[in-house]
CSV table of C-alpha atoms and ligand atoms in Angstrom, one decimal:
chain,number,residue,atom,x,y,z
A,1,UNK,CA,0.0,0.0,0.0
A,2,UNK,CA,1.3,3.4,-0.8
A,3,UNK,CA,-0.6,6.6,0.1
A,4,UNK,CA,0.1,10.0,-1.6
A,5,UNK,CA,-0.2,13.5,-0.1
A,6,UNK,CA,-3.6,14.5,-1.5
A,7,UNK,CA,-4.1,18.2,-1.7
A,8,UNK,CA,-7.5,17.9,-3.4
A,9,UNK,CA,-10.0,20.6,-2.7
A,10,UNK,CA,-12.7,18.0,-2.4
A,11,UNK,CA,-13.5,15.1,-2.1
A,12,UNK,CA,-10.4,15.3,0.0
A,13,UNK,CA,-8.0,13.6,2.4
A,14,UNK,CA,-9.5,11.8,5.4
A,15,UNK,CA,-7.7,10.6,8.5
A,16,UNK,CA,-5.9,7.3,7.9
A,17,UNK,CA,-7.1,6.1,11.3
A,18,UNK,CA,-10.7,6.6,10.2
A,19,UNK,CA,-10.1,4.7,6.9
A,20,UNK,CA,-8.4,1.8,8.7
A,21,UNK,CA,-11.2,1.5,11.2
A,22,UNK,CA,-13.8,1.6,8.5
A,23,UNK,CA,-11.9,-1.2,6.7
A,24,UNK,CA,-11.8,-3.3,9.8
A,25,UNK,CA,-15.5,-2.9,10.3
A,26,UNK,CA,-16.4,-3.5,6.7
A,27,UNK,CA,-17.4,-7.2,6.9
A,28,UNK,CA,-18.9,-7.2,10.4
A,29,UNK,CA,-19.8,-4.0,12.2
A,30,UNK,CA,-19.4,-4.7,15.9
A,31,UNK,CA,-20.8,-8.2,15.8
A,32,UNK,CA,-23.9,-7.3,13.7
A,33,UNK,CA,-22.6,-9.7,11.0
A,34,UNK,CA,-22.9,-7.1,8.3
A,35,UNK,CA,-21.4,-3.9,7.0
A,36,UNK,CA,-23.0,-0.5,7.9
A,37,UNK,CA,-23.8,-0.3,4.2
A,38,UNK,CA,-26.1,-3.3,4.4
A,39,UNK,CA,-27.9,-2.3,7.5
A,40,UNK,CA,-31.5,-1.0,7.9
A,41,UNK,CA,-31.5,2.7,8.8
A,42,UNK,CA,-34.3,1.8,11.2
A,43,UNK,CA,-32.2,-0.7,13.1
A,44,UNK,CA,-31.1,-0.2,16.7
A,45,UNK,CA,-27.5,-0.5,15.7
A,46,UNK,CA,-27.8,2.2,13.0
A,47,UNK,CA,-29.8,4.4,15.3
A,48,UNK,CA,-26.9,4.4,17.8
A,49,UNK,CA,-24.5,5.4,15.0
A,50,UNK,CA,-26.5,8.5,13.8
A,51,UNK,CA,-27.3,9.5,17.4
A,52,UNK,CA,-23.7,9.2,18.5
A,53,UNK,CA,-22.6,11.2,15.4
A,54,UNK,CA,-25.0,14.0,16.3
A,55,UNK,CA,-24.0,14.0,20.0
A,56,UNK,CA,-20.3,14.2,19.1
A,57,UNK,CA,-20.9,17.0,16.6
A,58,UNK,CA,-22.9,18.9,19.2
A,59,UNK,CA,-20.1,18.5,21.7
A,60,UNK,CA,-17.4,19.5,19.2
A,61,UNK,CA,-19.2,22.7,18.0
A,62,UNK,CA,-20.9,23.4,21.3
A,63,UNK,CA,-24.2,23.6,19.5
A,64,UNK,CA,-26.9,25.3,21.6
A,65,UNK,CA,-30.1,23.3,22.4
A,66,UNK,CA,-32.3,25.5,20.2
A,67,UNK,CA,-30.5,24.3,17.1
A,68,UNK,CA,-31.3,21.2,15.1
A,69,UNK,CA,-28.6,19.1,13.4
A,70,UNK,CA,-29.8,17.6,10.1
A,71,UNK,CA,-27.9,15.1,8.0
A,72,UNK,CA,-29.2,15.6,4.5
A,73,UNK,CA,-28.4,14.7,0.9
A,74,UNK,CA,-27.8,16.6,-2.3
A,75,UNK,CA,-24.5,18.1,-1.3
A,76,UNK,CA,-24.0,21.8,-0.5
A,77,UNK,CA,-25.6,22.8,-3.8
A,78,UNK,CA,-29.0,21.5,-2.9
A,79,UNK,CA,-29.0,24.0,0.0
A,80,UNK,CA,-28.7,26.9,-2.5
A,81,UNK,CA,-32.4,26.2,-3.3
A,82,UNK,CA,-33.5,24.8,0.0
A,83,UNK,CA,-32.5,27.9,1.9
A,84,UNK,CA,-34.7,30.4,-0.1
A,85,UNK,CA,-37.6,27.8,-0.3
A,86,UNK,CA,-37.7,27.7,3.5
A,87,UNK,CA,-36.6,31.1,4.6
A,88,UNK,CA,-37.7,33.6,2.0
A,89,UNK,CA,-41.0,34.7,3.7
A,90,UNK,CA,-40.7,38.2,2.3
A,91,UNK,CA,-39.2,36.9,-1.0
A,92,UNK,CA,-36.1,39.0,-0.4
A,93,UNK,CA,-32.6,38.1,0.7
A,94,UNK,CA,-29.1,39.7,0.7
A,95,UNK,CA,-26.1,37.9,-0.7
A,96,UNK,CA,-22.4,38.7,-0.3
A,97,UNK,CA,-20.7,37.3,-3.4
A,98,UNK,CA,-17.1,36.3,-2.6
A,99,UNK,CA,-16.6,33.4,-5.1
A,100,UNK,CA,-18.1,30.9,-7.4
A,101,UNK,CA,-20.1,29.1,-4.7
A,102,UNK,CA,-21.6,32.3,-3.3
A,103,UNK,CA,-22.4,33.3,-6.8
A,104,UNK,CA,-24.2,30.0,-7.5
A,105,UNK,CA,-26.2,30.4,-4.3
A,106,UNK,CA,-27.0,34.0,-5.3
A,107,UNK,CA,-28.2,32.9,-8.7
A,108,UNK,CA,-30.3,30.1,-7.3
A,109,UNK,CA,-31.8,32.6,-4.8
A,110,UNK,CA,-33.0,34.7,-7.7
A,111,UNK,CA,-35.3,31.8,-8.8
A,112,UNK,CA,-37.3,32.3,-5.7
A,113,UNK,CA,-37.4,36.0,-5.0
A,114,UNK,CA,-35.4,39.2,-5.0
A,115,UNK,CA,-31.8,38.2,-4.3
A,116,UNK,CA,-29.9,41.4,-3.6
A,117,UNK,CA,-26.1,41.4,-4.1
A,118,UNK,CA,-25.0,43.7,-1.2
A,119,UNK,CA,-21.3,43.2,-1.6
A,120,UNK,CA,-18.9,41.4,-4.0
A,121,UNK,CA,-15.2,40.9,-4.6
A,122,UNK,CA,-15.6,39.9,-8.2
A,123,UNK,CA,-13.8,43.1,-9.4
A,124,UNK,CA,-10.5,41.6,-8.3
A,125,UNK,CA,-11.1,37.9,-9.1
A,126,UNK,CA,-12.5,37.3,-5.6
A,127,UNK,CA,-9.0,37.7,-4.1
A,128,UNK,CA,-10.3,39.4,-1.0
A,129,UNK,CA,-13.3,39.6,1.4
A,130,UNK,CA,-15.1,42.9,1.1
A,131,UNK,CA,-15.7,45.2,4.1
A,132,UNK,CA,-19.0,44.0,5.6
A,133,UNK,CA,-19.2,46.3,8.6
A,134,UNK,CA,-21.9,48.6,7.3
A,135,UNK,CA,-23.7,47.1,4.3
A,136,UNK,CA,-26.9,48.4,2.7
A,137,UNK,CA,-29.1,45.5,3.7
A,138,UNK,CA,-32.8,45.8,2.7
A,139,UNK,CA,-34.9,46.2,5.9
A,140,UNK,CA,-37.2,43.3,4.9
A,141,UNK,CA,-34.5,40.9,3.7
A,142,UNK,CA,-35.2,37.4,5.2
A,143,UNK,CA,-31.5,36.6,5.6
A,144,UNK,CA,-27.9,37.6,4.7
A,145,UNK,CA,-26.0,34.8,2.9
A,146,UNK,CA,-22.3,34.2,2.9
A,147,UNK,CA,-19.8,31.6,1.9
A,148,UNK,CA,-17.5,31.7,4.8
A,149,UNK,CA,-14.4,30.0,3.3
A,150,UNK,CA,-14.0,30.4,-0.4
A,151,UNK,CA,-12.6,27.0,-1.5
A,152,UNK,CA,-11.6,28.1,-5.0
A,153,UNK,CA,-10.1,31.5,-4.2
A,154,UNK,CA,-8.6,30.7,-0.8
A,155,UNK,CA,-10.2,33.6,1.2
A,156,UNK,CA,-12.0,33.4,4.5
A,157,UNK,CA,-14.0,35.9,6.6
A,158,UNK,CA,-12.0,36.7,9.8
A,159,UNK,CA,-15.0,38.6,11.2
A,160,UNK,CA,-18.6,37.9,10.3
A,161,UNK,CA,-20.6,40.5,8.5
A,162,UNK,CA,-22.7,43.0,10.4
A,163,UNK,CA,-26.1,41.7,9.3
A,164,UNK,CA,-28.0,44.5,11.2
A,165,UNK,CA,-30.2,42.1,13.0
A,166,UNK,CA,-30.9,39.8,10.0
A,167,UNK,CA,-30.5,36.1,10.1
A,168,UNK,CA,-27.0,35.0,9.0
A,169,UNK,CA,-26.8,31.9,6.7
A,170,UNK,CA,-23.3,30.5,6.0
A,171,UNK,CA,-21.9,27.9,3.7
A,172,UNK,CA,-18.9,26.5,5.7
A,173,UNK,CA,-18.3,23.5,3.4
A,174,UNK,CA,-14.5,24.0,3.3
A,175,UNK,CA,-13.9,25.2,6.8
A,176,UNK,CA,-16.3,22.9,8.7
A,177,UNK,CA,-14.7,21.9,12.0
A,178,UNK,CA,-11.4,23.6,11.2
A,179,UNK,CA,-11.7,26.0,14.2
A,180,UNK,CA,-14.1,26.8,17.0
A,181,UNK,CA,-17.3,28.7,15.9
A,182,UNK,CA,-20.0,30.5,17.8
A,183,UNK,CA,-23.0,28.7,16.4
A,184,UNK,CA,-25.4,31.2,18.0
A,185,UNK,CA,-24.2,33.9,15.6
A,186,UNK,CA,-25.9,32.0,12.7
A,187,UNK,CA,-29.4,31.1,11.7
A,188,UNK,CA,-28.1,28.4,9.5
A,189,UNK,CA,-24.6,27.0,9.3
A,190,UNK,CA,-24.2,24.3,6.7
A,191,UNK,CA,-21.7,22.4,4.6
A,192,UNK,CA,-21.1,19.6,2.2
A,193,UNK,CA,-18.9,17.1,4.1
A,194,UNK,CA,-16.5,16.0,1.4
A,195,UNK,CA,-14.1,18.8,2.1
A,196,UNK,CA,-13.2,18.4,5.7
A,197,UNK,CA,-15.4,15.7,7.2
A,198,UNK,CA,-16.4,12.7,5.1
A,199,UNK,CA,-17.7,11.2,1.9
A,200,UNK,CA,-19.4,13.3,-0.8
A,201,UNK,CA,-23.2,13.4,-0.8
A,202,UNK,CA,-23.9,14.2,2.8
A,203,UNK,CA,-24.6,17.8,3.8
A,204,UNK,CA,-24.9,18.8,7.4
A,205,UNK,CA,-27.3,21.6,8.2
A,206,UNK,CA,-27.3,23.2,11.7
A,207,UNK,CA,-30.4,25.4,11.9
A,208,UNK,CA,-32.0,27.5,14.6
A,209,UNK,CA,-35.4,26.0,15.5
A,210,UNK,CA,-37.5,29.1,14.9
A,211,UNK,CA,-36.4,29.0,11.2
A,212,UNK,CA,-38.0,25.5,10.8
A,213,UNK,CA,-41.6,26.1,9.9
A,214,UNK,CA,-44.5,24.9,7.7
A,215,UNK,CA,-44.5,28.3,6.1
A,216,UNK,CA,-42.3,27.5,3.1
A,217,UNK,CA,-42.7,28.8,-0.5
A,218,UNK,CA,-45.6,27.2,-2.4
A,219,UNK,CA,-45.0,23.8,-3.9
A,220,UNK,CA,-41.8,23.3,-1.9
A,221,UNK,CA,-41.2,19.5,-2.2
A,222,UNK,CA,-41.6,17.6,1.1
A,223,UNK,CA,-38.0,16.4,0.8
A,224,UNK,CA,-36.8,20.0,0.6
A,225,UNK,CA,-38.6,21.2,3.8
A,226,UNK,CA,-36.3,21.5,6.8
A,227,UNK,CA,-39.4,20.6,8.9
A,228,UNK,CA,-39.7,17.2,7.3
A,229,UNK,CA,-36.2,16.2,8.3
A,230,UNK,CA,-36.2,17.9,11.7
A,231,UNK,CA,-39.4,16.2,12.7
A,232,UNK,CA,-38.0,12.8,11.6
A,233,UNK,CA,-34.5,13.4,13.1
A,234,UNK,CA,-32.9,13.0,9.7
A,235,UNK,CA,-34.6,9.6,9.1
A,236,UNK,CA,-37.6,10.7,7.0
A,237,UNK,CA,-36.4,8.5,4.2
A,238,UNK,CA,-33.2,6.5,3.9
A,239,UNK,CA,-30.3,8.8,4.7
A,240,UNK,CA,-26.8,8.5,3.2
A,241,UNK,CA,-26.2,6.0,6.0
A,242,UNK,CA,-22.7,4.9,5.3
A,243,UNK,CA,-21.5,8.5,4.7
A,244,UNK,CA,-23.0,9.6,8.1
A,245,UNK,CA,-21.2,6.7,9.7
A,246,UNK,CA,-17.8,7.9,8.3
A,247,UNK,CA,-18.6,11.5,9.4
A,248,UNK,CA,-19.2,10.1,12.9
A,249,UNK,CA,-15.8,8.5,12.9
A,250,UNK,CA,-14.2,11.8,11.9
A,251,UNK,CA,-16.0,13.5,14.8
A,252,UNK,CA,-14.5,10.9,17.1
A,253,UNK,CA,-11.1,11.4,15.6
A,254,UNK,CA,-11.3,15.2,16.1
A,255,UNK,CA,-12.4,14.7,19.7
A,256,UNK,CA,-9.5,12.4,20.3
A,257,UNK,CA,-7.1,15.0,18.8
A,258,UNK,CA,-8.3,17.5,21.3
A,259,UNK,CA,-11.3,19.2,19.6
A,260,UNK,CA,-11.6,22.4,17.6
A,261,UNK,CA,-9.2,24.5,19.5
A,262,UNK,CA,-6.4,22.0,18.8
A,263,UNK,CA,-7.6,21.7,15.2
A,264,UNK,CA,-7.3,25.5,14.8
A,265,UNK,CA,-3.7,25.4,16.2
A,266,UNK,CA,-2.7,22.6,13.9
A,267,UNK,CA,-4.3,24.3,10.9
A,268,UNK,CA,-2.6,27.6,11.7
A,269,UNK,CA,0.8,25.9,12.1
A,270,UNK,CA,0.4,24.1,8.8
A,271,UNK,CA,-0.8,27.2,6.9
A,272,UNK,CA,2.0,29.3,8.3
A,273,UNK,CA,4.6,26.9,6.9
A,274,UNK,CA,3.2,27.3,3.4
A,275,UNK,CA,2.4,31.1,3.6
A,276,UNK,CA,5.8,31.9,5.1
A,277,UNK,CA,7.5,30.1,2.2
A,278,UNK,CA,5.3,31.9,-0.4
A,279,UNK,CA,6.0,35.3,1.1
A,280,UNK,CA,9.8,34.9,0.7
A,281,UNK,CA,9.8,32.9,-2.6
A,282,UNK,CA,11.0,34.6,-5.8
A,283,UNK,CA,9.1,32.1,-7.9
A,284,UNK,CA,5.8,31.3,-6.1
A,285,UNK,CA,3.3,33.9,-5.1
A,286,UNK,CA,0.1,33.7,-3.1
A,287,UNK,CA,-2.9,35.1,-4.9
A,288,UNK,CA,-5.0,36.4,-2.0
A,289,UNK,CA,-4.9,39.6,0.2
A,290,UNK,CA,-2.9,38.6,3.3
A,291,UNK,CA,-5.5,39.4,5.9
A,292,UNK,CA,-8.1,37.3,4.2
A,293,UNK,CA,-6.1,34.2,3.7
A,294,UNK,CA,-7.8,30.8,4.3
A,295,UNK,CA,-6.2,28.2,6.5
A,296,UNK,CA,-7.7,25.5,4.4
A,297,UNK,CA,-7.2,26.4,0.7
A,298,UNK,CA,-3.9,28.0,-0.5
A,299,UNK,CA,-3.8,29.1,-4.1
A,300,UNK,CA,-0.5,30.2,-5.6
A,301,UNK,CA,1.1,30.9,-9.0
A,302,UNK,CA,4.5,31.3,-10.6
A,303,UNK,CA,3.2,33.8,-13.1
A,304,UNK,CA,4.2,31.5,-15.9
A,305,UNK,CA,1.6,29.0,-17.2
A,306,UNK,CA,4.2,26.6,-18.5
A,307,UNK,CA,6.1,26.7,-15.3
A,308,UNK,CA,2.9,26.1,-13.3
A,309,UNK,CA,2.1,23.0,-15.5
A,310,UNK,CA,5.7,21.7,-15.1
A,311,UNK,CA,5.4,22.1,-11.3
A,312,UNK,CA,2.1,20.3,-11.1
A,313,UNK,CA,3.4,17.4,-13.2
A,314,UNK,CA,6.7,17.0,-11.3
A,315,UNK,CA,4.9,17.4,-7.9
A,316,UNK,CA,2.5,14.6,-8.9
A,317,UNK,CA,5.4,12.3,-9.9
A,318,UNK,CA,6.9,13.0,-6.4
A,319,UNK,CA,3.7,12.0,-4.6
A,320,UNK,CA,2.0,15.4,-4.1
A,321,UNK,CA,-1.3,15.1,-6.0
A,322,UNK,CA,-4.2,17.3,-7.0
A,323,UNK,CA,-2.3,20.6,-6.8
A,324,UNK,CA,-3.6,22.1,-10.0
A,325,UNK,CA,-5.5,25.3,-9.4
A,326,UNK,CA,-9.1,25.9,-10.3
A,327,UNK,CA,-9.5,26.9,-13.9
A,328,UNK,CA,-10.7,30.4,-13.0
A,329,UNK,CA,-7.6,31.2,-11.0
A,330,UNK,CA,-5.0,29.0,-12.8
A,331,UNK,CA,-1.8,28.1,-11.1
A,332,UNK,CA,-1.8,25.8,-8.1
A,333,UNK,CA,-3.9,25.3,-5.0
A,334,UNK,CA,-3.0,23.2,-2.0
A,335,UNK,CA,-5.9,22.3,0.2
A,336,UNK,CA,-4.6,21.5,3.6
A,337,UNK,CA,-7.7,20.3,5.5
A,338,UNK,CA,-7.8,18.9,9.1
A,339,UNK,CA,-6.6,15.4,7.9
A,340,UNK,CA,-3.5,16.7,6.0
A,341,UNK,CA,-0.6,16.0,8.3
A,342,UNK,CA,1.9,18.8,9.0
A,343,UNK,CA,4.6,16.5,7.5
A,344,UNK,CA,2.7,16.7,4.2
A,345,UNK,CA,2.9,20.5,4.1
A,346,UNK,CA,6.6,20.5,5.2
A,347,UNK,CA,7.5,18.0,2.5
A,348,UNK,CA,5.5,20.0,-0.1
A,349,UNK,CA,7.4,23.2,0.9
A,350,UNK,CA,10.7,21.3,0.7
A,351,UNK,CA,9.7,20.1,-2.8
A,352,UNK,CA,8.8,23.7,-3.8
A,353,UNK,CA,12.2,25.0,-2.6
A,354,UNK,CA,14.0,22.4,-4.6
A,355,UNK,CA,11.9,23.2,-7.7
A,356,UNK,CA,12.6,26.9,-7.3
A,357,UNK,CA,16.4,26.2,-7.1
A,358,UNK,CA,16.3,24.1,-10.2
A,359,UNK,CA,14.1,26.2,-12.4
B,1,PLP,C1,-17.5,22.1,-2.8
B,1,PLP,C2,-18.4,23.3,-2.3
B,1,PLP,C3,-19.7,23.4,-2.7
B,1,PLP,C4,-20.4,22.3,-3.5
B,1,PLP,O1,-20.6,21.2,-2.8
B,1,PLP,P1,-21.5,20.0,-3.5
B,1,PLP,O2,-21.6,19.0,-2.3
B,1,PLP,O3,-20.7,19.4,-4.6
B,1,PLP,O4,-22.8,20.5,-3.9
B,1,PLP,C5,-20.4,24.4,-2.2
B,1,PLP,N1,-19.9,25.4,-1.4
B,1,PLP,C6,-18.5,25.3,-1.1
B,1,PLP,C7,-17.9,26.4,-0.2
B,1,PLP,C8,-17.8,24.3,-1.5
B,1,PLP,O5,-16.5,24.2,-1.2
């Protein structure tokens, strides 16, 4: 067996310990005589898996009792529609557009009502987070929407926007469980799990209870009402059962590592190694305004497309894979999620140094 250092933006690296445990339990989960994949989602044994996963997530994020945790399907993208369908009582919402994912959510929002773009960083290829301290938010907006960590561009909000009393909705797909958060600052905090938590397809939605109502937009499908899933404790229909089981293992892993404060320390250490190198390199440059840099996704360029391609190719041959940047930014991007060991970043930087000397 040989494992590479996988810098993919998602689906992404998972803790080896979790993968090994899942492998051990594949044929016979704790004496049940079957794999979790083969199990009824109504069985006692599965019930304890999903309940434990929720309890561990609540503990890790310190989720207040007046928030529900929902394990849903359709990825983060399904939420782009589900949010307006459930929350747009006044048919109006404010969107801050800081990248492709926020833009997609904004465009989807327009299908259901008046989506107002209250700030954007598109003028400079989304390389910064706009000042959100005093935005012109419509009085009757049902919510303010942000993408908290911009996976493609490598920016992150260091302070949350001033929503002027409006409900804050945040896509945290690529920074989920990377650091402690104050859940009570949000109405909805949600993310697809394939970036930092588990297998693609599962989306976790943490939602304040007063936002869960029957009063959705007309013809909202039963499956797309938060109330359906909240009432059924994420078991209205067959959930992505195996995916949730892996998420649960990752929660346990993070707990064992020391929780979100320790995750943040580790992530800061790892990111510093890479950013410090970029800041002194004559060949490689970070593409993002320094104060808005993400701890999770680090885009960089050489300024020469051919040299970028050469780097990606040679890095891959050396065991550092998925470093090619998103097509809209070009260059490279190293995603260094929770499960990327520090050693992986140190070795990548050593490889970059060597590449710089030789080219
Ligand atoms: C990857 C990603 C998405 C899309 O997730 P899907 O599960 O593929 O729908 C949405 N938002 C952010 C911030 C992402 O990183």
